[in-house]
Amino acid sequence: VQLVESGGGLVTAGDSLRLSCAASGRTFSWYGMGWFRQAPGKEREFVASINGGNTYYADSVKGRFTISRDNAKNTVYLQMNSLKPEDTAVYYCARRNFGAVQRGSSYDYWGQGTLVTVSS
């Protein structure tokens, strides 16, 4: 399984970005997917997850970010609106295998990450 993120970049506070994560393999729809991020000097943190018909968000992004997926395209998206400087991080998508959606250990495959930089 390979996961490839795209869509990161440099934006100004208040702007929007949409991240994409393209997955290889024919079993994409079987698994939940998640987005995590890691800011410079900080630990990786949960951002959002989609599992079946359910979505989950970190409190810090709730109401601003939306996770979605297109199983026909083997792609999961993260629509990020009203971006803030504190959203600056490398964003990773991951495939959920088993366990709590907020835990990184619940995910077995990870992409290489895409950098999002939000200037004030």
PDB file of C-alpha atoms in Angstrom:
ATOM      1  CA  VAL A   1       0.000   0.000   0.000  1.00  0.00           C
ATOM      2  CA  GLN A   2       1.289   3.428  -0.898  1.00  0.00           C
ATOM      3  CA  LEU A   3      -0.191   6.710   0.237  1.00  0.00           C
ATOM      4  CA  VAL A   4       0.797   9.918  -1.526  1.00  0.00           C
ATOM      5  CA  GLU A   5      -0.284  13.293  -0.188  1.00  0.00           C
ATOM      6  CA  SER A   6      -0.500  16.461  -2.219  1.00  0.00           C
ATOM      7  CA  GLY A   7      -1.963  19.936  -2.014  1.00  0.00           C
ATOM      8  CA  GLY A   8       0.185  21.538   0.632  1.00  0.00           C
ATOM      9  CA  GLY A   9       1.662  24.979   0.236  1.00  0.00           C
ATOM     10  CA  LEU A  10       2.128  28.457   1.626  1.00  0.00           C
ATOM     11  CA  VAL A  11      -1.046  30.408   2.377  1.00  0.00           C
ATOM     12  CA  THR A  12      -2.133  33.383   4.417  1.00  0.00           C
ATOM     13  CA  ALA A  13      -4.251  33.156   7.551  1.00  0.00           C
ATOM     14  CA  GLY A  14      -7.916  32.841   6.637  1.00  0.00           C
ATOM     15  CA  ASP A  15      -7.208  31.074   3.358  1.00  0.00           C
ATOM     16  CA  SER A  16      -8.268  27.560   2.404  1.00  0.00           C
ATOM     17  CA  LEU A  17      -6.424  24.505   1.122  1.00  0.00           C
ATOM     18  CA  ARG A  18      -7.503  21.047   0.118  1.00  0.00           C
ATOM     19  CA  LEU A  19      -5.142  18.179   0.733  1.00  0.00           C
ATOM     20  CA  SER A  20      -5.441  14.936  -1.187  1.00  0.00           C
ATOM     21  CA  CYS A  21      -4.122  11.496  -0.385  1.00  0.00           C
ATOM     22  CA  ALA A  22      -4.061   8.947  -3.186  1.00  0.00           C
ATOM     23  CA  ALA A  23      -3.860   5.311  -2.159  1.00  0.00           C
ATOM     24  CA  SER A  24      -2.732   2.303  -4.117  1.00  0.00           C
ATOM     25  CA  GLY A  25      -4.424  -1.056  -3.875  1.00  0.00           C
ATOM     26  CA  ARG A  26      -7.886  -2.452  -4.466  1.00  0.00           C
ATOM     27  CA  THR A  27      -9.058  -2.548  -0.849  1.00  0.00           C
ATOM     28  CA  PHE A  28      -9.066   1.172  -0.150  1.00  0.00           C
ATOM     29  CA  SER A  29     -12.767   1.275   0.677  1.00  0.00           C
ATOM     30  CA  TRP A  30     -12.382  -1.404   3.346  1.00  0.00           C
ATOM     31  CA  TYR A  31     -10.371   0.809   5.657  1.00  0.00           C
ATOM     32  CA  GLY A  32     -10.827   3.938   7.647  1.00  0.00           C
ATOM     33  CA  MET A  33      -8.454   6.765   6.826  1.00  0.00           C
ATOM     34  CA  GLY A  34      -7.021   9.547   8.878  1.00  0.00           C
ATOM     35  CA  TRP A  35      -5.035  12.748   8.766  1.00  0.00           C
ATOM     36  CA  PHE A  36      -2.369  13.658  11.285  1.00  0.00           C
ATOM     37  CA  ARG A  37       0.016  16.577  11.471  1.00  0.00           C
ATOM     38  CA  GLN A  38       3.332  17.397  13.020  1.00  0.00           C
ATOM     39  CA  ALA A  39       4.434  20.947  13.640  1.00  0.00           C
ATOM     40  CA  PRO A  40       8.115  21.844  14.037  1.00  0.00           C
ATOM     41  CA  GLY A  41       9.358  20.786  17.442  1.00  0.00           C
ATOM     42  CA  LYS A  42       6.060  19.166  18.384  1.00  0.00           C
ATOM     43  CA  GLU A  43       4.706  15.657  18.495  1.00  0.00           C
ATOM     44  CA  ARG A  44       2.466  14.291  15.803  1.00  0.00           C
ATOM     45  CA  GLU A  45      -1.207  14.914  16.510  1.00  0.00           C
ATOM     46  CA  PHE A  46      -4.505  13.622  15.251  1.00  0.00           C
ATOM     47  CA  VAL A  47      -6.456  15.879  12.909  1.00  0.00           C
ATOM     48  CA  ALA A  48      -9.367  13.943  11.400  1.00  0.00           C
ATOM     49  CA  SER A  49     -10.543  10.476  10.499  1.00  0.00           C
ATOM     50  CA  ILE A  50     -13.230   8.931   8.354  1.00  0.00           C
ATOM     51  CA  ASN A  51     -14.515   5.462   9.113  1.00  0.00           C
ATOM     52  CA  GLY A  52     -17.521   4.136   7.289  1.00  0.00           C
ATOM     53  CA  GLY A  53     -20.048   6.907   7.463  1.00  0.00           C
ATOM     54  CA  ASN A  54     -18.512   8.508  10.521  1.00  0.00           C
ATOM     55  CA  THR A  55     -16.072  11.377  10.760  1.00  0.00           C
ATOM     56  CA  TYR A  56     -13.993  12.481  13.717  1.00  0.00           C
ATOM     57  CA  TYR A  57     -12.079  15.694  14.294  1.00  0.00           C
ATOM     58  CA  ALA A  58      -9.639  17.143  16.739  1.00  0.00           C
ATOM     59  CA  ASP A  59     -11.188  19.975  18.712  1.00  0.00           C
ATOM     60  CA  SER A  60      -8.653  22.383  17.258  1.00  0.00           C
ATOM     61  CA  VAL A  61      -9.955  21.890  13.708  1.00  0.00           C
ATOM     62  CA  LYS A  62     -13.623  21.115  14.284  1.00  0.00           C
ATOM     63  CA  GLY A  63     -15.815  23.385  12.219  1.00  0.00           C
ATOM     64  CA  ARG A  64     -12.925  24.440   9.971  1.00  0.00           C
ATOM     65  CA  PHE A  65     -11.672  21.172   8.450  1.00  0.00           C
ATOM     66  CA  THR A  66     -13.657  18.522   6.611  1.00  0.00           C
ATOM     67  CA  ILE A  67     -12.478  15.025   5.795  1.00  0.00           C
ATOM     68  CA  SER A  68     -14.023  13.135   2.907  1.00  0.00           C
ATOM     69  CA  ARG A  69     -13.203  10.283   0.573  1.00  0.00           C
ATOM     70  CA  ASP A  70     -13.873   9.133  -2.960  1.00  0.00           C
ATOM     71  CA  ASN A  71     -13.570   5.364  -3.051  1.00  0.00           C
ATOM     72  CA  ALA A  72     -13.815   5.297  -6.839  1.00  0.00           C
ATOM     73  CA  LYS A  73     -10.637   7.373  -6.955  1.00  0.00           C
ATOM     74  CA  ASN A  74      -8.931   5.733  -3.965  1.00  0.00           C
ATOM     75  CA  THR A  75      -8.502   9.183  -2.505  1.00  0.00           C
ATOM     76  CA  VAL A  76      -9.145  10.843   0.824  1.00  0.00           C
ATOM     77  CA  TYR A  77      -9.328  14.614   1.160  1.00  0.00           C
ATOM     78  CA  LEU A  78      -8.897  17.197   3.869  1.00  0.00           C
ATOM     79  CA  GLN A  79     -10.590  20.496   3.149  1.00  0.00           C
ATOM     80  CA  MET A  80      -9.060  23.131   5.390  1.00  0.00           C
ATOM     81  CA  ASN A  81     -10.809  26.476   5.754  1.00  0.00           C
ATOM     82  CA  SER A  82     -10.069  29.514   7.887  1.00  0.00           C
ATOM     83  CA  LEU A  83      -6.480  28.448   8.254  1.00  0.00           C
ATOM     84  CA  LYS A  84      -4.483  29.774  11.173  1.00  0.00           C
ATOM     85  CA  PRO A  85      -0.730  30.080  11.674  1.00  0.00           C
ATOM     86  CA  GLU A  86      -0.971  27.317  14.287  1.00  0.00           C
ATOM     87  CA  ASP A  87      -2.133  24.951  11.546  1.00  0.00           C
ATOM     88  CA  THR A  88       1.372  25.090  10.087  1.00  0.00           C
ATOM     89  CA  ALA A  89       2.681  21.528  10.003  1.00  0.00           C
ATOM     90  CA  VAL A  90       3.515  18.569   7.848  1.00  0.00           C
ATOM     91  CA  TYR A  91       0.259  16.748   7.197  1.00  0.00           C
ATOM     92  CA  TYR A  92       0.209  12.974   6.871  1.00  0.00           C
ATOM     93  CA  CYS A  93      -2.526  10.652   5.752  1.00  0.00           C
ATOM     94  CA  ALA A  94      -2.695   7.143   7.107  1.00  0.00           C
ATOM     95  CA  ARG A  95      -4.715   3.970   6.783  1.00  0.00           C
ATOM     96  CA  ARG A  96      -6.488   2.850   9.917  1.00  0.00           C
ATOM     97  CA  ASN A  97      -6.062  -0.790  10.787  1.00  0.00           C
ATOM     98  CA  PHE A  98      -7.433  -1.260  14.283  1.00  0.00           C
ATOM     99  CA  GLY A  99      -7.955   0.762  17.411  1.00  0.00           C
ATOM    100  CA  ALA A 100      -8.911   4.251  18.490  1.00  0.00           C
ATOM    101  CA  VAL A 101      -9.111   6.708  15.613  1.00  0.00           C
ATOM    102  CA  GLN A 102      -7.091   9.349  17.465  1.00  0.00           C
ATOM    103  CA  ARG A 103      -4.088   7.126  18.068  1.00  0.00           C
ATOM    104  CA  GLY A 104      -1.288   6.932  15.576  1.00  0.00           C
ATOM    105  CA  SER A 105      -0.684   3.326  16.552  1.00  0.00           C
ATOM    106  CA  SER A 106      -4.091   2.468  15.079  1.00  0.00           C
ATOM    107  CA  TYR A 107      -2.790   3.206  11.587  1.00  0.00           C
ATOM    108  CA  ASP A 108      -0.554   0.860   9.659  1.00  0.00           C
ATOM    109  CA  TYR A 109       0.413   2.742   6.481  1.00  0.00           C
ATOM    110  CA  TRP A 110       1.502   6.359   6.246  1.00  0.00           C
ATOM    111  CA  GLY A 111       2.243   8.777   3.477  1.00  0.00           C
ATOM    112  CA  GLN A 112       5.364  10.885   3.243  1.00  0.00           C
ATOM    113  CA  GLY A 113       3.588  14.072   4.239  1.00  0.00           C
ATOM    114  CA  THR A 114       2.852  17.419   2.667  1.00  0.00           C
ATOM    115  CA  LEU A 115       3.858  20.735   4.197  1.00  0.00           C
ATOM    116  CA  VAL A 116       1.273  23.375   4.990  1.00  0.00           C
ATOM    117  CA  THR A 117       2.566  26.780   6.005  1.00  0.00           C
ATOM    118  CA  VAL A 118       0.156  29.472   7.140  1.00  0.00           C
ATOM    119  CA  SER A 119       1.527  32.978   7.447  1.00  0.00           C
ATOM    120  CA  SER A 120      -0.066  35.613   9.645  1.00  0.00           C
TER     121      SER A 120
END
